[in-house]
Structure formats: C-alpha cells, structure tokens
XYZ file of C-alpha atoms in Angstrom:
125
model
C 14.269 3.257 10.304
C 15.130 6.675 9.416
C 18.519 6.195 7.612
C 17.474 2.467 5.922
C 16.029 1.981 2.913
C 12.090 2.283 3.085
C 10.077 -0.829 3.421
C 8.748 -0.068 0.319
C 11.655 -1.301 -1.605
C 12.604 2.325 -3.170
C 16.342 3.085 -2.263
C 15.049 6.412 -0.594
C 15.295 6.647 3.599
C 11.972 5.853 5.291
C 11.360 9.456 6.144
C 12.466 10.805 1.920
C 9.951 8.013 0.973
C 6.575 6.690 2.559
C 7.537 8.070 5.867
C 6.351 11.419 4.755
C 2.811 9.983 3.124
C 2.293 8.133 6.769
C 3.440 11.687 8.220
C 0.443 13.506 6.032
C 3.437 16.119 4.484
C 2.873 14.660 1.140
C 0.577 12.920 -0.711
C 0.687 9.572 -2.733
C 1.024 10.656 -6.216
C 0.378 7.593 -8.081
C -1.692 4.198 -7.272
C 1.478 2.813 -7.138
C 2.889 5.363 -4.415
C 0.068 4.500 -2.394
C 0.133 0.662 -2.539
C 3.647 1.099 -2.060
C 2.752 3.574 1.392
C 0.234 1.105 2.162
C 2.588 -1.872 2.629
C 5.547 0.029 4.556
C 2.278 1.380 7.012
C 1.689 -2.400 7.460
C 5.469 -2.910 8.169
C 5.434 -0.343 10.791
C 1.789 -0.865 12.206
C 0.151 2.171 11.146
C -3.000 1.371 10.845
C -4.103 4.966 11.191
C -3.067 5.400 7.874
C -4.095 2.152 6.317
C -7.792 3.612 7.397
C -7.025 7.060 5.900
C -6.213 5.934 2.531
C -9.129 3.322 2.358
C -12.184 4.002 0.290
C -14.651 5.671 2.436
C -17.193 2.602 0.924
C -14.932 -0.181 1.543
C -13.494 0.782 4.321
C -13.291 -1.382 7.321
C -14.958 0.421 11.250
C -11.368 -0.561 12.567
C -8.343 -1.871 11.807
C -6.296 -4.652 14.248
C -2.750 -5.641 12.429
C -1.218 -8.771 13.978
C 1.991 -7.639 15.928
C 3.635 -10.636 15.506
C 4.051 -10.480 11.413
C 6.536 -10.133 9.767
C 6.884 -8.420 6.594
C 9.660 -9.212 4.194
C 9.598 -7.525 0.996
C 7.634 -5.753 -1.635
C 7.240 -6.891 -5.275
C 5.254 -5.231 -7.939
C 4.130 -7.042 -10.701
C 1.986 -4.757 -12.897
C 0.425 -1.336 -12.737
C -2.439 -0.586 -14.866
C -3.360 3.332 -15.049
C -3.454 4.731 -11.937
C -0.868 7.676 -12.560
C -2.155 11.823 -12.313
C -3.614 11.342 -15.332
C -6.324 8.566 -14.167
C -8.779 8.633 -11.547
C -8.367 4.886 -11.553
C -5.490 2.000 -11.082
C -4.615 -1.172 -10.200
C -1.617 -2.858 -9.165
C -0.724 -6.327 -8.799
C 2.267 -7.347 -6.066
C 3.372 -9.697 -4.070
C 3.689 -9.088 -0.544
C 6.235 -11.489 1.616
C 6.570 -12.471 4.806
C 7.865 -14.521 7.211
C 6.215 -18.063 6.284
C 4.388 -17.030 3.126
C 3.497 -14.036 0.924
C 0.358 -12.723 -0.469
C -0.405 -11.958 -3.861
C -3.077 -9.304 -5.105
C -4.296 -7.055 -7.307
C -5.360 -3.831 -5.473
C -7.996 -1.271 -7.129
C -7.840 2.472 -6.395
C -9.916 5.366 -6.841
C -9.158 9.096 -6.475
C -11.584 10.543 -3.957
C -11.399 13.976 -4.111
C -7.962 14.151 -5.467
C -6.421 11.967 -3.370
C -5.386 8.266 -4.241
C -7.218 5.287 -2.279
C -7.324 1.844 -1.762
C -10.536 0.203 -2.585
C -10.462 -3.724 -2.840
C -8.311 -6.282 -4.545
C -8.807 -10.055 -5.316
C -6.311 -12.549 -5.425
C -4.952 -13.873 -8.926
C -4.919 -17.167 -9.677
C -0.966 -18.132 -9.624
C-alpha cells in the first residue's frame, strides 16, 4: 500500500498521507485529517488507532472490525469548523463499501491539542 494512493482518497502514498497519523509521526491537523485517518485505519484494520483518536468519554472498552469488509471509497460532504483554529468540527461523508455505504456526520473535539472523534448520527438522506 505504500506506493498507491491512500485510502483516504488524497493523491498522496499511504505512508506521505494517513500512514504516518496511524504510525504516531504526525498528528491529524484538522477534523477533517482525522476523519479522513480514521477511515483508511478502518481500511487497513487498525483498530489501535481508531481507539487512540476516540474521545476518552465516548470511547468504546474494545474495538472488533469485521475482516471480511470491504471498504470502497471516501466521500466528504461538508466540514463545519474543525480546522487549528477550532477546538470543535464536524464532518459529514459517505463511507462505501462493498454492498452499501454509510453516511454520517462525525463530531470532534480537541483533547489536549489533539483532534478526536467523538460521535456522529446519521442524516436523513
């Protein structure tokens, strides 16, 4: 995955692009960058990271991803806030995969400094 495009949808290689978030060598500067890491981390079944960057309140005591999904592609549909300027965002997307896609609007808080995921509900279509 190292010379593709990253999962993310960004033209960079995996490792130029959320590789290095999943790696810990950077950090997600934006709400965006993060939902973005967050969805290549489910591509690639880390859910190691998908813990890290969830709100210490919301977060989950483990995390079990489904080996046998698929993901497809990334779309995002809005941001609202969420850049270095905010200490909140959301961002809308649409997640595909193989048989369906998903379609939610993801909160995030900065928790000393660094961007997490929180929660997100699911528009109505």
């Amino acid at each position: 995955m190292t010379t593709r495009s990253c999962p993310c949808g960004r033209p960079e290689s995996y490792d130029a692009c959320c590789g290095r978030f999943h790696a810990g060598t950077a950090a997600a500067p934006t709400a965006e960058a993060l939902m973005r890491s967050r969805y290549s981390a489910f591509v690639v079944g880390d859910a190691g990271y998908l813990l890290r960057t969830w709100h210490p309140g919301t977060r989950p005591g483990r995390l079990d991803l489904d080996p046998g999904m698929r993901w497809t592609g990334l779309e995002i549909l809005g941001t609202t806030d969420g850049s270095a300027f905010h200490g909140t965002g959301t961002v809308t997307f649409r997640a595909s995969y193989r048989g369906g896609s998903l379609h939610e609007r993801s909160r995030f808080e900065r928790v000393d400094g660094a961007w997490v995921y929180v929660d997100g509900d699911f528009p109505d279509e």
